Short mmCIF file of C-alpha atoms and ligand atoms in Angstrom, two decimals:
data_model
loop_
_atom_site.label_atom_id
_atom_site.label_comp_id
_atom_site.label_asym_id
_atom_site.label_seq_id
_atom_site.Cartn_x
_atom_site.Cartn_y
_atom_site.Cartn_z
CA UNK Z 849 94.07 -22.96 13.91
CA UNK Z 850 90.79 -21.30 14.80
CA UNK Z 851 88.08 -20.98 12.13
CA UNK Z 852 88.24 -17.67 10.30
CA UNK Z 853 84.91 -16.16 9.25
CA UNK Z 854 84.32 -13.30 6.83
CA UNK Z 855 82.16 -10.36 5.85
CA UNK Z 856 79.70 -10.82 2.97
CA UNK Z 857 79.93 -7.93 0.54
CA UNK Z 858 78.58 -7.81 -3.01
CA UNK Z 859 78.03 -11.57 -3.01
CA UNK Z 860 81.60 -12.40 -1.89
CA UNK Z 861 82.97 -13.63 1.44
CA UNK Z 862 85.82 -11.23 2.25
CA UNK Z 863 88.15 -10.37 5.12
CA UNK Z 864 88.32 -6.93 6.71
CA UNK Z 865 90.52 -4.69 4.54
CA UNK Z 866 92.81 -4.14 7.55
CA UNK Z 867 93.12 -7.92 8.08
CA UNK Z 868 92.21 -7.42 11.76
CA UNK Z 869 89.98 -9.94 13.56
CA UNK Z 870 88.22 -10.43 16.89
CA UNK Z 871 87.46 -13.58 18.89
CA UNK Z 872 84.06 -15.06 19.60
CA UNK Z 873 83.86 -17.44 22.58
CA UNK Z 874 81.21 -19.62 24.17
CA UNK Z 875 79.85 -17.91 27.33
CA UNK Z 876 79.11 -21.30 28.93
CA UNK Z 877 82.79 -22.27 28.57
CA UNK Z 878 85.21 -19.48 27.75
CA UNK Z 879 87.85 -21.99 26.68
CA UNK Z 880 85.73 -22.82 23.64
CA UNK Z 881 86.72 -20.50 20.78
CA UNK Z 882 84.03 -20.37 18.08
CA UNK Z 883 86.20 -18.50 15.65
CA UNK Z 884 87.77 -15.26 14.48
CA UNK Z 885 85.67 -12.60 12.75
CA UNK Z 886 86.65 -9.50 10.76
CA UNK Z 887 87.12 -6.36 12.86
CA UNK Z 888 85.75 -4.12 10.11
CA UNK Z 889 86.32 -0.41 9.79
CA UNK Z 890 85.06 2.49 7.72
CA UNK Z 891 86.66 1.13 4.52
CA UNK Z 892 84.70 -2.14 4.79
CA UNK Z 893 81.51 -0.22 5.46
CA UNK Z 894 82.26 1.89 2.39
CA UNK Z 895 82.54 -1.24 0.23
CA UNK Z 896 79.32 -2.71 1.63
CA UNK Z 897 77.29 0.49 1.22
CA UNK Z 898 78.59 1.01 -2.27
CA UNK Z 899 77.61 -2.58 -3.24
CA UNK Z 900 74.16 -2.05 -1.72
CA UNK Z 901 73.73 1.24 -3.54
CA UNK Z 902 74.64 -0.35 -6.87
CA UNK Z 903 72.32 -3.32 -6.28
CA UNK Z 904 69.40 -1.06 -5.34
CA UNK Z 905 69.05 0.14 -8.94
CA UNK Z 906 67.89 -3.33 -10.02
CA UNK Z 907 66.41 -4.76 -6.83
CA UNK Z 908 63.85 -1.97 -6.45
CA UNK Z 909 62.43 -2.96 -9.85
CA UNK Z 910 62.00 -6.65 -9.03
CA UNK Z 911 58.25 -7.13 -8.42
CA UNK Z 912 57.47 -7.45 -4.72
CA UNK Z 913 55.85 -10.92 -5.14
CA UNK Z 914 59.14 -12.13 -6.72
CA UNK Z 915 61.14 -10.66 -3.85
CA UNK Z 916 58.70 -12.48 -1.59
CA UNK Z 917 59.40 -15.79 -3.34
CA UNK Z 918 63.09 -15.50 -2.49
CA UNK Z 919 62.18 -14.82 1.14
CA UNK Z 920 59.89 -17.85 1.10
CA UNK Z 921 62.88 -19.97 0.04
CA UNK Z 922 64.90 -18.38 2.85
CA UNK Z 923 62.16 -19.45 5.29
CA UNK Z 924 62.25 -23.00 3.98
CA UNK Z 925 66.04 -23.18 4.29
CA UNK Z 926 65.89 -21.81 7.82
CA UNK Z 927 63.35 -24.50 8.64
CA UNK Z 928 65.61 -27.21 7.23
CA UNK Z 929 68.58 -25.96 9.25
CA UNK Z 930 66.62 -25.01 12.37
CA UNK Z 931 68.16 -27.55 14.75
CA UNK Z 932 71.72 -26.97 13.57
CA UNK Z 933 71.36 -23.17 13.85
CA UNK Z 934 69.71 -23.45 17.27
CA UNK Z 935 72.65 -25.54 18.52
CA UNK Z 936 75.30 -23.18 17.23
CA UNK Z 937 73.34 -20.23 18.64
CA UNK Z 938 73.28 -21.81 22.10
CA UNK Z 939 77.02 -22.37 21.84
CA UNK Z 940 77.52 -18.77 20.74
CA UNK Z 941 75.29 -16.89 23.18
CA UNK Z 942 74.28 -19.32 25.90
CA UNK Z 943 70.49 -19.43 26.06
CA UNK Z 944 68.95 -22.88 26.32
CA UNK Z 945 68.09 -24.95 23.24
CA UNK Z 946 64.33 -24.58 23.62
CA UNK Z 947 64.79 -20.83 23.38
CA UNK Z 948 67.27 -20.83 20.51
CA UNK Z 949 64.87 -23.07 18.57
CA UNK Z 950 62.22 -20.44 19.26
CA UNK Z 951 64.59 -17.73 18.06
CA UNK Z 952 65.09 -19.50 14.70
CA UNK Z 953 61.34 -20.15 14.49
CA UNK Z 954 60.75 -16.41 14.76
CA UNK Z 955 62.97 -15.96 11.72
CA UNK Z 956 61.01 -18.64 9.83
CA UNK Z 957 57.67 -17.03 10.74
CA UNK Z 958 58.94 -13.61 9.70
CA UNK Z 959 60.15 -14.97 6.34
CA UNK Z 960 56.77 -16.52 5.53
CA UNK Z 961 54.91 -13.42 6.70
CA UNK Z 962 57.12 -11.22 4.52
CA UNK Z 963 56.68 -13.56 1.55
CA UNK Z 964 52.90 -13.14 1.83
CA UNK Z 965 53.24 -9.40 2.18
CA UNK Z 966 54.85 -9.39 -1.27
CA UNK Z 967 51.37 -9.90 -2.72
CA UNK Z 968 49.84 -7.15 -0.57
CA UNK Z 969 52.13 -4.24 0.40
CA UNK Z 970 49.03 -2.12 0.36
CA UNK Z 971 48.65 1.51 -0.57
CA UNK Z 972 45.34 3.37 -0.62
CA UNK Z 973 42.92 4.51 -3.26
CA UNK Z 974 40.61 7.30 -2.27
CA UNK Z 975 38.19 9.61 -4.14
CA UNK Z 976 39.49 12.92 -5.42
CA UNK Z 977 37.60 16.09 -4.51
CA UNK Z 978 37.65 17.01 -8.20
CA UNK Z 979 35.82 15.34 -11.10
CA UNK Z 980 37.70 13.11 -13.55
CA UNK Z 981 40.62 12.77 -11.21
CA UNK Z 982 42.02 9.65 -9.52
CA UNK Z 983 43.93 9.62 -6.22
CA UNK Z 984 46.06 6.93 -4.61
CA UNK Z 985 49.07 6.41 -2.44
CA UNK Z 986 51.83 3.87 -3.06
CA UNK Z 987 54.83 2.62 -1.09
CA UNK Z 988 58.36 3.02 -2.43
CA UNK Z 989 61.64 1.69 -1.02
CA UNK Z 990 64.08 4.05 0.66
CA UNK Z 991 67.39 2.80 -0.76
CA UNK Z 992 70.26 1.50 1.38
CA UNK Z 993 69.20 0.62 4.94
CA UNK Z 994 71.65 -0.12 7.75
CA UNK Z 995 70.56 -2.65 10.35
CA UNK Z 996 72.36 -2.67 13.72
CA UNK Z 997 71.38 -5.49 16.04
CA UNK Z 998 72.01 -6.84 19.58
CA UNK Z 999 73.12 -10.33 20.63
CA UNK Z 1000 70.15 -11.58 22.65
CA UNK Z 1001 68.05 -12.68 19.64
CA UNK Z 1002 70.74 -13.38 17.02
CA UNK Z 1003 68.29 -14.69 14.40
CA UNK Z 1004 64.92 -13.16 15.29
CA UNK Z 1005 66.01 -9.52 15.44
CA UNK Z 1006 68.13 -9.41 12.25
CA UNK Z 1007 65.35 -11.20 10.34
CA UNK Z 1008 62.65 -8.87 11.73
CA UNK Z 1009 64.51 -6.05 10.07
CA UNK Z 1010 66.10 -7.72 7.08
CA UNK Z 1011 63.11 -9.52 5.55
CA UNK Z 1012 60.67 -6.56 5.56
CA UNK Z 1013 63.45 -4.24 4.35
CA UNK Z 1014 64.22 -6.53 1.39
CA UNK Z 1015 60.59 -7.23 0.62
CA UNK Z 1016 59.97 -3.51 0.27
CA UNK Z 1017 62.77 -3.24 -2.32
CA UNK Z 1018 65.54 -1.80 -0.16
CA UNK Z 1019 69.08 -3.10 -0.09
CA UNK Z 1020 70.80 -3.54 3.27
CA UNK Z 1021 73.97 -3.70 5.29
CA UNK Z 1022 73.71 -5.66 8.55
CA UNK Z 1023 76.11 -5.03 11.43
CA UNK Z 1024 75.39 -7.77 13.97
CA UNK Z 1025 76.48 -7.66 17.61
CA UNK Z 1026 80.11 -8.56 18.34
CA UNK Z 1027 78.95 -11.38 20.64
CA UNK Z 1028 76.91 -13.21 17.99
CA UNK Z 1029 78.60 -12.89 14.60
CA UNK Z 1030 78.34 -16.59 13.79
CA UNK Z 1031 74.53 -16.64 13.74
CA UNK Z 1032 74.67 -13.82 11.19
CA UNK Z 1033 77.08 -15.83 9.02
CA UNK Z 1034 74.60 -18.72 9.01
CA UNK Z 1035 71.77 -16.39 8.02
CA UNK Z 1036 73.80 -14.95 5.13
CA UNK Z 1037 74.78 -18.41 3.90
CA UNK Z 1038 71.06 -19.07 3.60
CA UNK Z 1039 70.36 -15.78 1.80
CA UNK Z 1040 73.07 -16.68 -0.69
CA UNK Z 1041 71.72 -20.20 -1.14
CA UNK Z 1042 68.17 -18.87 -1.67
CA UNK Z 1043 69.41 -16.87 -4.66
CA UNK Z 1044 69.45 -13.32 -3.36
CA UNK Z 1045 71.35 -11.26 -5.96
CA UNK Z 1046 74.84 -9.97 -5.00
CA UNK Z 1047 74.90 -6.65 -3.15
CA UNK Z 1048 71.25 -6.79 -2.07
CA UNK Z 1049 72.17 -7.88 1.47
CA UNK Z 1050 75.64 -7.29 2.89
CA UNK Z 1051 77.16 -8.33 6.20
CA UNK Z 1052 79.81 -6.34 8.01
CA UNK Z 1053 81.15 -7.58 11.36
CA UNK Z 1054 82.86 -5.42 13.92
CA UNK Z 1055 82.38 -3.17 16.90
CA UNK Z 1056 79.67 -0.59 17.30
CA UNK Z 1057 82.22 2.17 17.73
CA UNK Z 1058 83.94 1.37 14.41
CA UNK Z 1059 81.69 -0.46 11.95
CA UNK Z 1060 78.39 0.65 13.54
CA UNK Z 1061 79.32 4.31 13.78
CA UNK Z 1062 80.67 4.32 10.18
CA UNK Z 1063 77.28 3.09 8.97
CA UNK Z 1064 75.45 5.74 10.98
CA UNK Z 1065 77.68 8.43 9.46
CA UNK Z 1066 77.52 7.20 5.87
CA UNK Z 1067 75.80 9.63 3.49
CA UNK Z 1068 74.40 6.94 1.20
CA UNK Z 1069 72.61 5.17 4.04
CA UNK Z 1070 68.99 6.32 4.09
CA UNK Z 1071 67.82 4.66 7.26
CA UNK Z 1072 69.24 3.22 10.48
CA UNK Z 1073 67.20 0.48 12.06
CA UNK Z 1074 68.68 -0.09 15.50
CA UNK Z 1075 67.88 -2.48 18.35
CA UNK Z 1076 69.98 -2.25 21.48
CA UNK Z 1077 70.51 -0.21 24.61
CA UNK Z 1078 68.89 3.16 25.18
CA UNK Z 1079 72.31 4.76 25.74
CA UNK Z 1080 73.58 3.76 22.27
CA UNK Z 1081 70.20 4.47 20.67
CA UNK Z 1082 70.33 8.00 22.01
CA UNK Z 1083 73.76 8.56 20.41
CA UNK Z 1084 72.59 7.16 17.09
CA UNK Z 1085 69.44 9.30 17.16
CA UNK Z 1086 71.53 12.41 17.79
CA UNK Z 1087 73.80 11.64 14.81
CA UNK Z 1088 70.78 10.88 12.59
CA UNK Z 1089 69.15 14.11 13.75
CA UNK Z 1090 72.10 16.05 12.38
CA UNK Z 1091 72.08 14.28 9.02
CA UNK Z 1092 68.25 14.04 8.87
CA UNK Z 1093 68.45 10.29 8.42
CA UNK Z 1094 65.38 8.21 9.18
CA UNK Z 1095 65.99 6.20 12.34
CA UNK Z 1096 63.98 3.48 13.98
CA UNK Z 1097 64.96 2.60 17.55
CA UNK Z 1098 64.00 -0.42 19.68
CA UNK Z 1099 65.67 -0.09 23.05
CA UNK Z 1100 65.65 -1.09 26.71
CA UNK Z 1101 62.88 -2.16 29.03
CA UNK Z 1102 62.05 -2.47 32.72
CA UNK Z 1103 59.01 -4.63 32.46
CA UNK Z 1104 56.62 -5.36 35.29
CA UNK Z 1105 54.16 -8.11 36.05
CA UNK Z 1106 51.22 -7.15 38.31
CA UNK Z 1107 49.68 -9.92 40.41
CA UNK Z 1108 46.36 -8.97 41.98
CA UNK Z 1109 44.84 -10.71 44.99
CA UNK Z 1110 42.25 -12.46 42.79
CA UNK Z 1111 44.85 -13.96 40.43
CA UNK Z 1112 45.50 -17.63 39.76
CA UNK Z 1113 48.73 -17.70 41.78
CA UNK Z 1114 50.14 -20.84 40.23
CA UNK Z 1115 49.71 -19.32 36.77
CA UNK Z 1116 51.25 -16.04 37.93
CA UNK Z 1117 54.18 -17.95 39.42
CA UNK Z 1118 54.92 -19.83 36.19
CA UNK Z 1119 54.71 -16.53 34.27
CA UNK Z 1120 57.03 -14.69 36.63
CA UNK Z 1121 59.68 -17.43 36.58
CA UNK Z 1122 59.65 -17.72 32.80
CA UNK Z 1123 59.60 -13.93 32.36
CA UNK Z 1124 62.37 -13.22 34.88
CA UNK Z 1125 64.80 -16.09 34.33
CA UNK Z 1126 64.15 -17.13 30.71
CA UNK Z 1127 67.18 -16.16 28.55
CA UNK Z 1128 68.89 -15.55 31.94
CA UNK Z 1129 66.87 -12.34 32.20
CA UNK Z 1130 68.51 -10.99 29.05
CA UNK Z 1131 65.41 -10.10 27.06
CA UNK Z 1132 64.24 -6.58 26.37
CA UNK Z 1133 60.83 -7.84 27.54
CA UNK Z 1134 62.16 -9.70 30.63
CA UNK Z 1135 60.12 -9.44 33.82
CA UNK Z 1136 62.35 -7.54 36.20
CA UNK Z 1137 59.62 -6.44 38.62
CA UNK Z 1138 56.76 -8.36 40.17
CA UNK Z 1139 54.27 -5.89 41.61
CA UNK Z 1140 51.95 -7.82 43.88
CA UNK Z 1141 48.97 -7.09 46.09
CA UNK Z 1142 49.82 -7.24 49.80
CA UNK Z 1143 47.21 -9.95 50.45
CA UNK Z 1144 49.12 -12.51 48.38
CA UNK Z 1145 52.61 -11.22 49.04
CA UNK Z 1146 53.68 -13.82 51.59
CA UNK Z 1147 52.39 -16.79 49.63
CA UNK Z 1148 53.73 -15.60 46.28
CA UNK Z 1149 57.15 -14.76 47.74
CA UNK Z 1150 57.52 -18.23 49.24
CA UNK Z 1151 56.49 -19.88 45.99
CA UNK Z 1152 58.96 -17.75 44.00
CA UNK Z 1153 61.93 -18.48 46.27
CA UNK Z 1154 61.26 -22.19 46.33
CA UNK Z 1155 61.10 -22.47 42.56
CA UNK Z 1156 63.94 -20.02 41.77
CA UNK Z 1157 66.31 -22.04 43.95
CA UNK Z 1158 65.49 -25.16 41.97
CA UNK Z 1159 66.32 -23.70 38.56
CA UNK Z 1160 68.99 -25.87 36.94
CA UNK Z 1161 71.87 -23.72 35.75
CA UNK Z 1162 74.38 -24.88 33.15
CA UNK Z 1163 75.24 -25.29 29.49
CA UNK Z 1164 72.10 -24.68 27.42
CA UNK Z 1165 73.01 -27.58 25.10
CA UNK Z 1166 71.99 -29.95 27.91
CA UNK Z 1167 68.20 -30.40 27.50
CA UNK Z 1168 67.75 -30.56 31.30
CA UNK Z 1169 69.29 -27.16 31.91
CA UNK Z 1170 66.80 -24.34 32.52
CA UNK Z 1171 69.08 -21.30 32.61
CA UNK Z 1172 72.31 -20.64 30.75
CA UNK Z 1173 75.12 -18.10 31.34
CA UNK Z 1174 75.25 -14.34 30.92
CA UNK Z 1175 76.64 -13.15 27.61
CA UNK Z 1176 80.04 -11.83 28.68
CA UNK Z 1177 82.17 -10.82 31.64
CA UNK Z 1178 81.06 -7.17 31.45
CA UNK Z 1179 77.42 -8.27 31.66
CA UNK Z 1180 78.13 -10.42 34.72
CA UNK Z 1181 79.96 -7.55 36.40
CA UNK Z 1182 77.03 -5.26 35.65
CA UNK Z 1183 74.51 -7.70 37.13
CA UNK Z 1184 76.63 -8.24 40.24
CA UNK Z 1185 77.08 -4.47 40.53
CA UNK Z 1186 73.30 -3.99 40.55
CA UNK Z 1187 72.99 -6.60 43.30
CA UNK Z 1188 75.35 -4.50 45.44
CA UNK Z 1189 73.36 -1.37 44.55
CA UNK Z 1190 70.13 -3.11 45.61
CA UNK Z 1191 71.60 -4.13 48.94
CA UNK Z 1192 72.93 -0.62 49.46
CA UNK Z 1193 69.51 0.85 48.74
CA UNK Z 1194 68.00 -1.28 51.50
CA UNK Z 1195 66.27 -3.98 49.43
CA UNK Z 1196 66.26 -7.43 51.06
CA UNK Z 1197 68.09 -10.17 49.15
CA UNK Z 1198 65.93 -13.30 49.36
CA UNK Z 1199 67.96 -15.65 47.19
CA UNK Z 1200 70.87 -15.64 44.73
CA UNK Z 1201 73.03 -12.55 44.43
CA UNK Z 1202 76.17 -14.53 43.74
CA UNK Z 1203 78.25 -15.77 40.86
CA UNK Z 1204 77.70 -19.47 40.12
CA UNK Z 1205 80.96 -21.27 39.47
CA UNK Z 1206 80.56 -24.71 40.87
CA UNK Z 1207 82.48 -27.66 39.35
CA UNK Z 1208 82.79 -27.53 35.60
CA UNK Z 1209 80.88 -24.21 35.51
CA UNK Z 1210 83.94 -22.29 36.64
CA UNK Z 1211 84.75 -21.63 32.97
CA UNK Z 1212 81.36 -20.08 32.20
CA UNK Z 1213 79.68 -16.78 33.01
CA UNK Z 1214 76.91 -18.07 35.26
CA UNK Z 1215 74.91 -16.20 37.89
CA UNK Z 1216 72.31 -17.44 40.35
CA UNK Z 1217 68.64 -16.51 39.95
CA UNK Z 1218 68.28 -13.55 42.27
CA UNK Z 1219 65.23 -12.12 44.04
CA UNK Z 1220 65.00 -8.90 46.04
CA UNK Z 1221 62.12 -8.13 48.38
CA UNK Z 1222 61.09 -4.81 49.98
CA UNK Z 1223 61.93 -2.94 46.81
CA UNK Z 1224 60.44 0.53 46.48
CA UNK Z 1225 59.59 2.14 43.13
CA UNK Z 1226 62.27 4.84 43.45
CA UNK Z 1227 65.19 2.45 43.97
CA UNK Z 1228 67.59 2.10 41.06
CA UNK Z 1229 66.99 -1.66 40.90
CA UNK Z 1230 63.31 -0.86 40.32
CA UNK Z 1231 63.94 1.70 37.57
CA UNK Z 1232 67.07 0.75 35.63
CA UNK Z 1233 67.54 -2.09 33.18
CA UNK Z 1234 69.78 -4.78 34.74
CA UNK Z 1235 69.57 -7.32 31.89
CA UNK Z 1236 70.20 -10.35 34.02
CA UNK Z 1237 68.43 -12.85 36.31
CA UNK Z 1238 67.45 -10.33 38.97
CA UNK Z 1239 63.82 -9.92 40.04
CA UNK Z 1240 62.53 -7.13 42.28
CA UNK Z 1241 59.37 -7.64 44.35
CA UNK Z 1242 57.24 -4.58 45.08
CA UNK Z 1243 54.19 -4.66 47.33
CA UNK Z 1244 51.10 -2.52 46.60
CA UNK Z 1245 47.76 -2.00 48.33
CA UNK Z 1246 45.43 -1.49 45.36
CA UNK Z 1247 44.97 -1.88 41.63
CA UNK Z 1248 45.47 1.87 41.13
CA UNK Z 1249 48.77 1.80 43.01
CA UNK Z 1250 49.90 -1.24 40.99
CA UNK Z 1251 49.41 0.65 37.72
CA UNK Z 1252 51.16 3.72 39.10
CA UNK Z 1253 54.17 1.65 40.20
CA UNK Z 1254 54.28 -0.25 36.94
CA UNK Z 1255 54.41 3.04 35.02
CA UNK Z 1256 57.07 4.57 37.29
CA UNK Z 1257 60.11 3.82 35.09
CA UNK Z 1258 61.62 5.65 32.14
CA UNK Z 1259 60.84 2.64 29.90
CA UNK Z 1260 57.64 1.29 28.38
CA UNK Z 1261 58.11 -1.94 26.45
CA UNK Z 1262 56.16 -4.87 27.89
CA UNK Z 1263 53.81 -5.38 30.84
CA UNK Z 1264 51.49 -7.95 32.30
CA UNK Z 1265 48.66 -8.32 34.78
CA UNK Z 1266 47.31 -11.45 36.42
CA UNK Z 1267 43.71 -11.00 37.53
CA UNK Z 1268 40.36 -12.73 37.11
CA UNK Z 1269 38.53 -9.41 37.07
CA UNK Z 1270 37.71 -8.44 33.50
CA UNK Z 1271 37.14 -4.78 34.37
CA UNK Z 1272 40.62 -4.54 35.88
CA UNK Z 1273 42.06 -6.22 32.81
CA UNK Z 1274 40.51 -3.64 30.49
CA UNK Z 1275 41.55 -0.74 32.73
CA UNK Z 1276 45.10 -2.09 32.68
CA UNK Z 1277 45.06 -2.23 28.88
CA UNK Z 1278 43.98 1.42 28.86
CA UNK Z 1279 46.24 2.78 31.61
CA UNK Z 1280 49.55 0.92 31.37
CA UNK Z 1281 52.21 2.94 29.54
CA UNK Z 1282 53.78 0.23 27.37
CA UNK Z 1283 53.81 -1.02 23.80
CA UNK Z 1284 52.74 -4.51 24.89
CA UNK Z 1285 50.33 -5.68 27.62
CA UNK Z 1286 49.62 -9.31 28.46
CA UNK Z 1287 46.59 -10.40 30.46
CA UNK Z 1288 47.31 -13.56 32.45
CA UNK Z 1289 50.54 -14.18 30.55
CA UNK Z 1290 54.21 -13.26 31.20
CA UNK Z 1291 55.85 -10.14 29.78
CA UNK Z 1292 57.74 -12.20 27.19
CA UNK Z 1293 56.51 -14.07 24.13
CA UNK Z 1294 55.68 -11.69 21.28
CA UNK Z 1295 54.21 -13.06 18.03
CA UNK Z 1296 55.58 -11.80 14.71
CA UNK Z 1297 52.33 -10.64 13.15
CA UNK Z 1298 51.62 -8.01 15.81
CA UNK Z 1299 53.40 -4.68 16.20
CA UNK Z 1300 56.44 -4.84 18.50
CA UNK Z 1301 57.99 -1.87 20.27
CA UNK Z 1302 57.60 0.45 23.19
CA UNK Z 1303 56.86 3.93 24.49
CA UNK Z 1304 58.91 6.45 26.50
CA UNK Z 1305 62.66 5.68 26.44
CA UNK Z 1306 62.13 2.27 24.84
CA UNK Z 1307 61.54 3.61 21.35
CA UNK Z 1308 61.01 6.57 19.08
CA UNK Z 1309 57.52 5.80 17.86
CA UNK Z 1310 58.10 3.02 15.35
CA UNK Z 1311 56.89 -0.56 15.60
CA UNK Z 1312 58.64 -3.61 14.18
CA UNK Z 1313 56.84 -6.81 13.10
CA UNK Z 1314 53.21 -7.00 11.97
CA UNK Z 1315 52.15 -4.69 9.17
CA UNK Z 1316 53.65 -1.68 10.97
CA UNK Z 1317 57.26 -2.61 10.14
CA UNK Z 1318 56.41 -1.92 6.49
CA UNK Z 1319 55.92 1.73 7.41
CA UNK Z 1320 59.52 1.86 8.63
CA UNK Z 1321 60.95 0.51 5.39
CA UNK Z 1322 58.87 2.44 2.84
CA UNK Z 1323 58.28 6.01 1.78
CA UNK Z 1324 54.74 6.99 0.94
CA UNK Z 1325 54.08 8.64 -2.39
CA UNK Z 1326 50.71 10.26 -3.13
CA UNK Z 1327 49.70 10.10 -6.78
CA UNK Z 1328 47.05 12.24 -8.52
CA UNK Z 1329 45.93 11.37 -12.05
CA UNK Z 1330 43.85 14.06 -13.71
CA UNK Z 1331 41.99 12.81 -16.80
CA UNK Z 1332 39.68 15.84 -17.14
CA UNK Z 1333 41.79 17.43 -19.86
CA UNK Z 1334 41.73 20.84 -18.13
CA UNK Z 1335 43.58 22.59 -15.33
CA UNK Z 1336 41.75 21.76 -12.09
CA UNK Z 1337 42.78 23.47 -8.87
CA UNK Z 1338 42.39 21.62 -5.57
CA UNK Z 1339 40.69 23.63 -2.78
CA UNK Z 1340 39.82 26.34 -5.33
CA UNK Z 1341 37.75 24.65 -8.04
CA UNK Z 1342 36.30 22.15 -5.57
CA UNK Z 1343 34.62 24.77 -3.34
CA UNK Z 1344 30.82 25.46 -4.02
P1 LIG X 1092 74.16 -2.31 22.62
O1 LIG X 1092 73.41 -1.02 22.55
O2 LIG X 1092 75.41 -2.35 23.39
O3 LIG X 1092 74.54 -2.81 21.14
C1 LIG X 1092 73.59 -2.99 20.13
C2 LIG X 1092 74.27 -2.88 18.78
O4 LIG X 1092 74.70 -1.54 18.59
C3 LIG X 1092 75.51 -3.76 18.62
O5 LIG X 1092 75.56 -4.28 17.31
C4 LIG X 1092 76.65 -2.78 18.84
O6 LIG X 1092 77.85 -3.16 18.21
C5 LIG X 1092 76.07 -1.53 18.20
N1 LIG X 1092 76.67 -0.27 18.67
C6 LIG X 1092 77.24 0.00 19.87
N2 LIG X 1092 77.71 1.26 19.89
C7 LIG X 1092 77.43 1.82 18.69
C8 LIG X 1092 77.64 3.10 18.11
N3 LIG X 1092 78.25 4.08 18.79
N4 LIG X 1092 77.21 3.31 16.85
C9 LIG X 1092 76.59 2.35 16.15
N5 LIG X 1092 76.36 1.11 16.64
C10 LIG X 1092 76.76 0.84 17.91
O7 LIG X 1092 73.10 -3.41 23.13
P2 LIG X 1092 73.35 -4.94 23.44
O8 LIG X 1092 74.10 -5.07 24.72
O9 LIG X 1092 73.86 -5.65 22.24
O10 LIG X 1092 71.83 -5.44 23.68
C11 LIG X 1092 71.16 -5.29 24.88
C12 LIG X 1092 70.19 -4.12 24.82
O11 LIG X 1092 69.31 -4.27 23.71
C13 LIG X 1092 69.28 -4.05 26.03
O12 LIG X 1092 69.18 -2.72 26.44
C14 LIG X 1092 67.95 -4.57 25.51
O13 LIG X 1092 66.82 -4.13 26.22
C15 LIG X 1092 67.97 -4.06 24.12
N6 LIG X 1092 67.05 -4.82 23.27
C16 LIG X 1092 65.90 -4.19 22.86
C17 LIG X 1092 64.98 -4.88 22.08
C18 LIG X 1092 63.73 -4.20 21.60
O14 LIG X 1092 63.15 -4.68 20.63
N7 LIG X 1092 63.27 -3.14 22.23
C19 LIG X 1092 65.24 -6.21 21.72
C20 LIG X 1092 66.42 -6.81 22.16
C21 LIG X 1092 67.33 -6.10 22.93
#
């Protein structure tokens, strides 16, 4: 009998009201069934939102430093279970152990950061224009927040949203991705163990179309915090526009790494390989384009091919493996489809471009590291998010052209430039259209105490992480305290 996992609603582990379930399998070996999870519908969402609404009445009044103490305990428990969670995450979604350990670490860092924020959560005090009057602004929670998350960072992304939301005094319902429900179960076991009161955080599994859409529609949900594809984000934004719900969107990317002729090529090579093939290319910040100066093109291309062909593919639980599988069959079909599109557009396939199913790997969803040369900025493989181990090489003649090419996509999440010229580095910081720019580092590797998010079709103006995420999960209230004992009129009495 397969393991049967449940939703977590109002402090209880419960099945979907319909009794329906869905399977979760290991992408490195599809024969390995992790378990069955509730295929929740609108009635389960109703129960979760109603529990969150009820819990909000008390939770909003718990002092923020106390809420922070609970999150501190959550961080400690995550730290204790780090290795176990990393292992089950690799089994569930395929990326290698080093990376799943990093994913859990991001959750730990976010918990400790949020715990500290409990003793800050700053508002402003500012002078009034009138005598005997005091002015300040304070942050208040919103109410019930719905968090909808993707599968590629099963711990980091839910915790980025969950911990700040809770710290600010909101209650939440999390709908994790269908491909990584088990990681969410582990996170909620820890929340329960840390003493989070019932109803404050609720977990509802299921598909986006059913459980996700029911959350987006629900009248008692004040905010949708979504990370995922731009196509789904657009739909959610449209629905939230109709209901005037606050919505924070973190979406796709088509990130580029510029390599100038004066760069340290070895460093640029290591960055490109890690950025393009880490997490099998399935990061929103993955490097999917290397934009290099023509003077170093030949050398850099040779170095890239040689190293890409040596990448050890396999089950991420093996410490020697460097690249795991793609998440599911649809993802592999999509990646392979883009390889055909690239060939059709006239790009030159240098290496890879095929499914990897040698020996025991026939049961997994593996794909070879793939590199295309002679890519032009208007090709689809240079503009659209592939979300797999496919790297496009684009040659440029100057720094100005490199920036122009880097900016020539609908997305604007992460970016990088390798150069030893400090003036070029600063111009790149100024001119690149992206939420993140690395100088002499790959496009991946964000730290939790800096704002995270992107411009253009990557986001809608919000930033997660850092102090900026606290703007997503709070409402500002301006407060005026008049102790003059008379009616004072702003803009009228203050003039002259
Ligand atoms: P996805 O958009 O398919 O799904 C994301 C989540 O939305 C899932 O939980 C899914 O069930 C839910 N969903 C789907 N349809 C829905 C609907 N109609 N209503 C409500 N919810 C719905 O994305 P994915 O395949 O899980 O993740 C990959 C994408 O996420 C990539 O585009 C990647 O760039 C992006 N991503 C962005 C960031 C970022 O911070 N910018 C981080 C990680 C991943």
